[in-house]
Amino acid sequence: MSGPAFSAVDKLRQPLSKLIGPAGFSALLTRAIALGGKDVPWLISLQVNADGSLEGLDAHPNRRAAARGEVVVMTQLVLLLETFIGPELALGLLRDAWPAMDPKAGRGKDLGEATK
């Protein structure tokens, strides 16, 4: 993935690839994009590579639309994770990727800062 676009999705790539393999992550991301494409049609132009990286983000120069697309894809990705592995494991993966969002960590960061 290039640049800051979809950095939250990219941050999940490594931990999820360890759990379900790169092909599993690619399949999950492809499905999340397909589901998200119903709300944000330009998402369907993205190509998911075998390693889970994305191509086609540069084709959409509007940063606001790119940010909305990332939110939609992340939402679908988390919902799919919750469906397949359950809410506890899904939340655990999210906390591993963003430890600062764990309320037990006591760092007081909001989710926006925690996902950086």
Short mmCIF file of N, CA and C in Angstrom, two decimals:
data_model
loop_
_atom_site.label_atom_id
_atom_site.label_comp_id
_atom_site.label_asym_id
_atom_site.label_seq_id
_atom_site.Cartn_x
_atom_site.Cartn_y
_atom_site.Cartn_z
N MET A 1 0.86 -1.18 0.00
CA MET A 1 0.00 0.00 0.00
C MET A 1 0.89 1.22 0.00
N SER A 2 0.51 2.17 -0.76
CA SER A 2 1.37 3.34 -0.87
C SER A 2 0.81 4.50 -0.08
N GLY A 3 1.73 5.25 0.55
CA GLY A 3 1.34 6.45 1.26
C GLY A 3 0.49 6.16 2.48
N PRO A 4 -0.09 7.23 3.04
CA PRO A 4 -0.87 7.07 4.26
C PRO A 4 -2.27 6.49 4.02
N ALA A 5 -2.71 6.46 2.77
CA ALA A 5 -4.05 5.92 2.50
C ALA A 5 -4.12 4.46 2.91
N PHE A 6 -5.16 4.13 3.61
CA PHE A 6 -5.44 2.77 4.04
C PHE A 6 -4.36 2.23 4.98
N SER A 7 -3.72 3.11 5.74
CA SER A 7 -2.68 2.67 6.66
C SER A 7 -3.24 1.80 7.79
N ALA A 8 -4.48 2.05 8.20
CA ALA A 8 -5.08 1.22 9.24
C ALA A 8 -5.31 -0.20 8.74
N VAL A 9 -5.75 -0.33 7.51
CA VAL A 9 -5.94 -1.65 6.91
C VAL A 9 -4.58 -2.34 6.81
N ASP A 10 -3.58 -1.62 6.38
CA ASP A 10 -2.24 -2.19 6.22
C ASP A 10 -1.67 -2.63 7.56
N LYS A 11 -2.01 -1.91 8.61
CA LYS A 11 -1.49 -2.26 9.94
C LYS A 11 -2.03 -3.61 10.41
N LEU A 12 -3.18 -3.99 9.93
CA LEU A 12 -3.75 -5.30 10.29
C LEU A 12 -3.18 -6.44 9.43
N ARG A 13 -2.52 -6.08 8.36
CA ARG A 13 -2.05 -7.11 7.42
C ARG A 13 -1.12 -8.12 8.08
N GLN A 14 -0.12 -7.66 8.81
CA GLN A 14 0.85 -8.58 9.40
C GLN A 14 0.23 -9.50 10.46
N PRO A 15 -0.49 -8.96 11.47
CA PRO A 15 -1.05 -9.88 12.46
C PRO A 15 -2.08 -10.84 11.87
N LEU A 16 -2.87 -10.37 10.92
CA LEU A 16 -3.86 -11.28 10.32
C LEU A 16 -3.20 -12.30 9.41
N SER A 17 -2.15 -11.90 8.72
CA SER A 17 -1.44 -12.85 7.86
C SER A 17 -0.79 -13.95 8.68
N LYS A 18 -0.34 -13.62 9.89
CA LYS A 18 0.21 -14.65 10.79
C LYS A 18 -0.87 -15.65 11.19
N LEU A 19 -2.06 -15.14 11.39
CA LEU A 19 -3.18 -15.98 11.85
C LEU A 19 -3.80 -16.80 10.73
N ILE A 20 -4.06 -16.17 9.59
CA ILE A 20 -4.78 -16.85 8.51
C ILE A 20 -3.98 -16.97 7.22
N GLY A 21 -2.73 -16.53 7.25
CA GLY A 21 -1.87 -16.61 6.07
C GLY A 21 -2.12 -15.44 5.13
N PRO A 22 -1.13 -15.14 4.29
CA PRO A 22 -1.29 -14.02 3.36
C PRO A 22 -2.47 -14.21 2.40
N ALA A 23 -2.68 -15.44 1.94
CA ALA A 23 -3.81 -15.69 1.03
C ALA A 23 -5.13 -15.49 1.76
N GLY A 24 -5.19 -15.88 3.02
CA GLY A 24 -6.40 -15.68 3.81
C GLY A 24 -6.69 -14.21 4.03
N PHE A 25 -5.62 -13.44 4.33
CA PHE A 25 -5.81 -12.01 4.50
C PHE A 25 -6.27 -11.37 3.19
N SER A 26 -5.64 -11.77 2.08
CA SER A 26 -6.02 -11.22 0.78
C SER A 26 -7.49 -11.52 0.47
N ALA A 27 -7.92 -12.75 0.77
CA ALA A 27 -9.32 -13.12 0.53
C ALA A 27 -10.26 -12.30 1.41
N LEU A 28 -9.89 -12.13 2.67
CA LEU A 28 -10.72 -11.36 3.59
C LEU A 28 -10.80 -9.89 3.16
N LEU A 29 -9.67 -9.33 2.75
CA LEU A 29 -9.65 -7.94 2.30
C LEU A 29 -10.44 -7.78 1.00
N THR A 30 -10.31 -8.74 0.10
CA THR A 30 -11.08 -8.70 -1.15
C THR A 30 -12.57 -8.70 -0.85
N ARG A 31 -12.99 -9.52 0.10
CA ARG A 31 -14.41 -9.57 0.47
C ARG A 31 -14.85 -8.26 1.13
N ALA A 32 -14.02 -7.71 1.99
CA ALA A 32 -14.35 -6.44 2.65
C ALA A 32 -14.50 -5.32 1.62
N ILE A 33 -13.64 -5.33 0.61
CA ILE A 33 -13.73 -4.32 -0.45
C ILE A 33 -15.00 -4.52 -1.27
N ALA A 34 -15.32 -5.77 -1.58
CA ALA A 34 -16.54 -6.04 -2.35
C ALA A 34 -17.78 -5.57 -1.58
N LEU A 35 -17.82 -5.85 -0.28
CA LEU A 35 -18.96 -5.41 0.53
C LEU A 35 -18.99 -3.88 0.65
N GLY A 36 -17.82 -3.28 0.85
CA GLY A 36 -17.73 -1.83 0.97
C GLY A 36 -18.05 -1.11 -0.32
N GLY A 37 -17.81 -1.79 -1.45
CA GLY A 37 -18.08 -1.19 -2.75
C GLY A 37 -19.54 -0.89 -2.98
N LYS A 38 -20.41 -1.50 -2.20
CA LYS A 38 -21.84 -1.19 -2.30
C LYS A 38 -22.12 0.23 -1.81
N ASP A 39 -21.34 0.69 -0.82
CA ASP A 39 -21.51 2.05 -0.29
C ASP A 39 -20.57 3.06 -0.94
N VAL A 40 -19.38 2.59 -1.32
CA VAL A 40 -18.37 3.45 -1.92
C VAL A 40 -17.92 2.77 -3.22
N PRO A 41 -18.62 3.06 -4.32
CA PRO A 41 -18.41 2.32 -5.56
C PRO A 41 -16.98 2.29 -6.10
N TRP A 42 -16.19 3.33 -5.87
CA TRP A 42 -14.83 3.34 -6.42
C TRP A 42 -13.95 2.27 -5.79
N LEU A 43 -14.34 1.74 -4.64
CA LEU A 43 -13.52 0.71 -3.99
C LEU A 43 -13.34 -0.53 -4.87
N ILE A 44 -14.35 -0.83 -5.69
CA ILE A 44 -14.26 -2.04 -6.49
C ILE A 44 -13.16 -1.96 -7.55
N SER A 45 -12.59 -0.77 -7.75
CA SER A 45 -11.48 -0.64 -8.70
C SER A 45 -10.14 -1.04 -8.06
N LEU A 46 -10.12 -1.25 -6.75
CA LEU A 46 -8.88 -1.63 -6.08
C LEU A 46 -8.54 -3.09 -6.37
N GLN A 47 -7.26 -3.35 -6.45
CA GLN A 47 -6.76 -4.70 -6.69
C GLN A 47 -6.00 -5.16 -5.44
N VAL A 48 -6.36 -6.31 -4.90
CA VAL A 48 -5.66 -6.88 -3.75
C VAL A 48 -4.60 -7.85 -4.29
N ASN A 49 -3.36 -7.60 -3.94
CA ASN A 49 -2.26 -8.47 -4.35
C ASN A 49 -2.19 -9.70 -3.46
N ALA A 50 -1.43 -10.69 -3.88
CA ALA A 50 -1.32 -11.95 -3.14
C ALA A 50 -0.80 -11.74 -1.72
N ASP A 51 0.02 -10.70 -1.52
CA ASP A 51 0.56 -10.44 -0.18
C ASP A 51 -0.37 -9.57 0.67
N GLY A 52 -1.52 -9.21 0.12
CA GLY A 52 -2.49 -8.41 0.85
C GLY A 52 -2.33 -6.91 0.65
N SER A 53 -1.34 -6.51 -0.12
CA SER A 53 -1.19 -5.08 -0.40
C SER A 53 -2.22 -4.67 -1.46
N LEU A 54 -2.46 -3.37 -1.52
CA LEU A 54 -3.47 -2.85 -2.44
C LEU A 54 -2.85 -2.06 -3.58
N GLU A 55 -3.43 -2.19 -4.74
CA GLU A 55 -3.06 -1.36 -5.88
C GLU A 55 -4.30 -0.59 -6.31
N GLY A 56 -4.07 0.61 -6.81
CA GLY A 56 -5.17 1.42 -7.32
C GLY A 56 -5.55 2.57 -6.43
N LEU A 57 -4.90 2.71 -5.28
CA LEU A 57 -5.23 3.82 -4.39
C LEU A 57 -4.83 5.15 -4.98
N ASP A 58 -3.74 5.17 -5.74
CA ASP A 58 -3.28 6.42 -6.35
C ASP A 58 -4.24 6.92 -7.42
N ALA A 59 -5.09 6.05 -7.91
CA ALA A 59 -6.03 6.44 -8.95
C ALA A 59 -7.15 7.32 -8.39
N HIS A 60 -7.23 7.41 -7.07
CA HIS A 60 -8.27 8.23 -6.45
C HIS A 60 -7.61 9.34 -5.65
N PRO A 61 -7.42 10.52 -6.27
CA PRO A 61 -6.66 11.59 -5.62
C PRO A 61 -7.42 12.32 -4.51
N ASN A 62 -8.72 12.16 -4.42
CA ASN A 62 -9.51 12.85 -3.42
C ASN A 62 -9.27 12.22 -2.05
N ARG A 63 -8.56 12.94 -1.19
CA ARG A 63 -8.18 12.39 0.13
C ARG A 63 -9.39 12.10 1.01
N ARG A 64 -10.40 12.95 0.90
CA ARG A 64 -11.59 12.75 1.72
C ARG A 64 -12.32 11.47 1.32
N ALA A 65 -12.43 11.24 0.01
CA ALA A 65 -13.06 10.01 -0.48
C ALA A 65 -12.22 8.79 -0.11
N ALA A 66 -10.90 8.94 -0.16
CA ALA A 66 -10.02 7.84 0.23
C ALA A 66 -10.20 7.51 1.71
N ALA A 67 -10.32 8.54 2.54
CA ALA A 67 -10.52 8.31 3.97
C ALA A 67 -11.84 7.61 4.23
N ARG A 68 -12.89 8.04 3.54
CA ARG A 68 -14.20 7.37 3.69
C ARG A 68 -14.10 5.92 3.23
N GLY A 69 -13.39 5.69 2.14
CA GLY A 69 -13.21 4.33 1.66
C GLY A 69 -12.51 3.46 2.67
N GLU A 70 -11.48 4.02 3.33
CA GLU A 70 -10.77 3.24 4.34
C GLU A 70 -11.67 2.91 5.52
N VAL A 71 -12.48 3.86 5.95
CA VAL A 71 -13.40 3.60 7.07
C VAL A 71 -14.37 2.48 6.70
N VAL A 72 -14.89 2.53 5.49
CA VAL A 72 -15.84 1.50 5.05
C VAL A 72 -15.16 0.14 4.97
N VAL A 73 -13.96 0.08 4.41
CA VAL A 73 -13.25 -1.20 4.30
C VAL A 73 -12.87 -1.72 5.68
N MET A 74 -12.39 -0.85 6.56
CA MET A 74 -12.05 -1.29 7.93
C MET A 74 -13.27 -1.82 8.65
N THR A 75 -14.39 -1.13 8.49
CA THR A 75 -15.62 -1.59 9.13
C THR A 75 -15.98 -2.98 8.64
N GLN A 76 -15.94 -3.18 7.34
CA GLN A 76 -16.27 -4.50 6.79
C GLN A 76 -15.26 -5.55 7.23
N LEU A 77 -13.99 -5.18 7.28
CA LEU A 77 -12.95 -6.12 7.70
C LEU A 77 -13.17 -6.56 9.14
N VAL A 78 -13.47 -5.62 10.01
CA VAL A 78 -13.70 -5.95 11.43
C VAL A 78 -14.96 -6.79 11.58
N LEU A 79 -16.01 -6.46 10.83
CA LEU A 79 -17.24 -7.26 10.89
C LEU A 79 -17.01 -8.69 10.40
N LEU A 80 -16.23 -8.83 9.34
CA LEU A 80 -15.90 -10.17 8.85
C LEU A 80 -15.07 -10.94 9.88
N LEU A 81 -14.11 -10.28 10.48
CA LEU A 81 -13.30 -10.93 11.52
C LEU A 81 -14.17 -11.39 12.68
N GLU A 82 -15.05 -10.50 13.10
CA GLU A 82 -15.95 -10.83 14.20
C GLU A 82 -16.82 -12.04 13.85
N THR A 83 -17.27 -12.11 12.61
CA THR A 83 -18.09 -13.23 12.16
C THR A 83 -17.30 -14.53 12.15
N PHE A 84 -16.07 -14.48 11.64
CA PHE A 84 -15.29 -15.70 11.46
C PHE A 84 -14.56 -16.18 12.71
N ILE A 85 -14.04 -15.26 13.53
CA ILE A 85 -13.27 -15.70 14.69
C ILE A 85 -13.88 -15.29 16.02
N GLY A 86 -14.96 -14.54 15.98
CA GLY A 86 -15.63 -14.13 17.20
C GLY A 86 -15.15 -12.77 17.68
N PRO A 87 -15.99 -12.11 18.47
CA PRO A 87 -15.66 -10.75 18.91
C PRO A 87 -14.43 -10.66 19.82
N GLU A 88 -14.22 -11.65 20.68
CA GLU A 88 -13.08 -11.58 21.60
C GLU A 88 -11.75 -11.66 20.86
N LEU A 89 -11.64 -12.63 19.95
CA LEU A 89 -10.40 -12.75 19.18
C LEU A 89 -10.20 -11.55 18.25
N ALA A 90 -11.28 -11.09 17.64
CA ALA A 90 -11.19 -9.92 16.76
C ALA A 90 -10.70 -8.70 17.54
N LEU A 91 -11.26 -8.49 18.71
CA LEU A 91 -10.84 -7.36 19.54
C LEU A 91 -9.39 -7.53 19.97
N GLY A 92 -8.99 -8.76 20.27
CA GLY A 92 -7.60 -9.02 20.63
C GLY A 92 -6.64 -8.65 19.50
N LEU A 93 -7.00 -8.99 18.27
CA LEU A 93 -6.16 -8.62 17.13
C LEU A 93 -6.07 -7.11 16.97
N LEU A 94 -7.19 -6.43 17.15
CA LEU A 94 -7.19 -4.97 17.05
C LEU A 94 -6.33 -4.36 18.15
N ARG A 95 -6.41 -4.91 19.34
CA ARG A 95 -5.59 -4.39 20.44
C ARG A 95 -4.11 -4.67 20.21
N ASP A 96 -3.80 -5.80 19.60
CA ASP A 96 -2.40 -6.08 19.27
C ASP A 96 -1.86 -5.07 18.26
N ALA A 97 -2.69 -4.73 17.29
CA ALA A 97 -2.27 -3.76 16.27
C ALA A 97 -2.20 -2.35 16.84
N TRP A 98 -3.11 -2.01 17.73
CA TRP A 98 -3.17 -0.67 18.34
C TRP A 98 -3.29 -0.79 19.85
N PRO A 99 -2.19 -1.07 20.54
CA PRO A 99 -2.25 -1.24 22.00
C PRO A 99 -2.82 -0.04 22.73
N ALA A 100 -2.67 1.15 22.18
CA ALA A 100 -3.15 2.35 22.86
C ALA A 100 -4.66 2.43 22.91
N MET A 101 -5.37 1.64 22.10
CA MET A 101 -6.82 1.70 22.15
C MET A 101 -7.38 0.80 23.26
N ASP A 102 -6.50 0.02 23.89
CA ASP A 102 -6.92 -0.85 24.98
C ASP A 102 -7.15 -0.01 26.23
N PRO A 103 -8.39 0.03 26.74
CA PRO A 103 -8.65 0.86 27.92
C PRO A 103 -7.84 0.42 29.13
N LYS A 104 -7.40 -0.84 29.16
CA LYS A 104 -6.59 -1.33 30.28
C LYS A 104 -5.18 -0.78 30.23
N ALA A 105 -4.77 -0.28 29.06
CA ALA A 105 -3.42 0.26 28.92
C ALA A 105 -3.27 1.58 29.67
N GLY A 106 -4.40 2.28 29.87
CA GLY A 106 -4.40 3.51 30.65
C GLY A 106 -3.61 4.65 30.03
N ARG A 107 -3.50 4.65 28.73
CA ARG A 107 -2.71 5.68 28.07
C ARG A 107 -3.54 6.91 27.73
N GLY A 108 -4.85 6.78 27.76
CA GLY A 108 -5.72 7.93 27.55
C GLY A 108 -5.76 8.44 26.12
N LYS A 109 -5.31 7.66 25.15
CA LYS A 109 -5.35 8.11 23.76
C LYS A 109 -6.70 7.77 23.15
N ASP A 110 -7.18 8.66 22.30
CA ASP A 110 -8.41 8.34 21.61
C ASP A 110 -8.09 7.43 20.44
N LEU A 111 -9.10 6.85 19.83
CA LEU A 111 -8.90 5.88 18.75
C LEU A 111 -8.16 6.49 17.59
N GLY A 112 -8.42 7.75 17.26
CA GLY A 112 -7.74 8.40 16.15
C GLY A 112 -6.24 8.47 16.38
N GLU A 113 -5.83 8.77 17.57
CA GLU A 113 -4.40 8.82 17.89
C GLU A 113 -3.84 7.41 18.05
N ALA A 114 -4.65 6.51 18.55
CA ALA A 114 -4.20 5.15 18.80
C ALA A 114 -3.92 4.39 17.52
N THR A 115 -4.57 4.76 16.44
CA THR A 115 -4.40 4.01 15.19
C THR A 115 -3.24 4.52 14.35
N LYS A 116 -2.48 5.49 14.84
CA LYS A 116 -1.34 6.02 14.09
C LYS A 116 -0.15 5.10 14.19
#
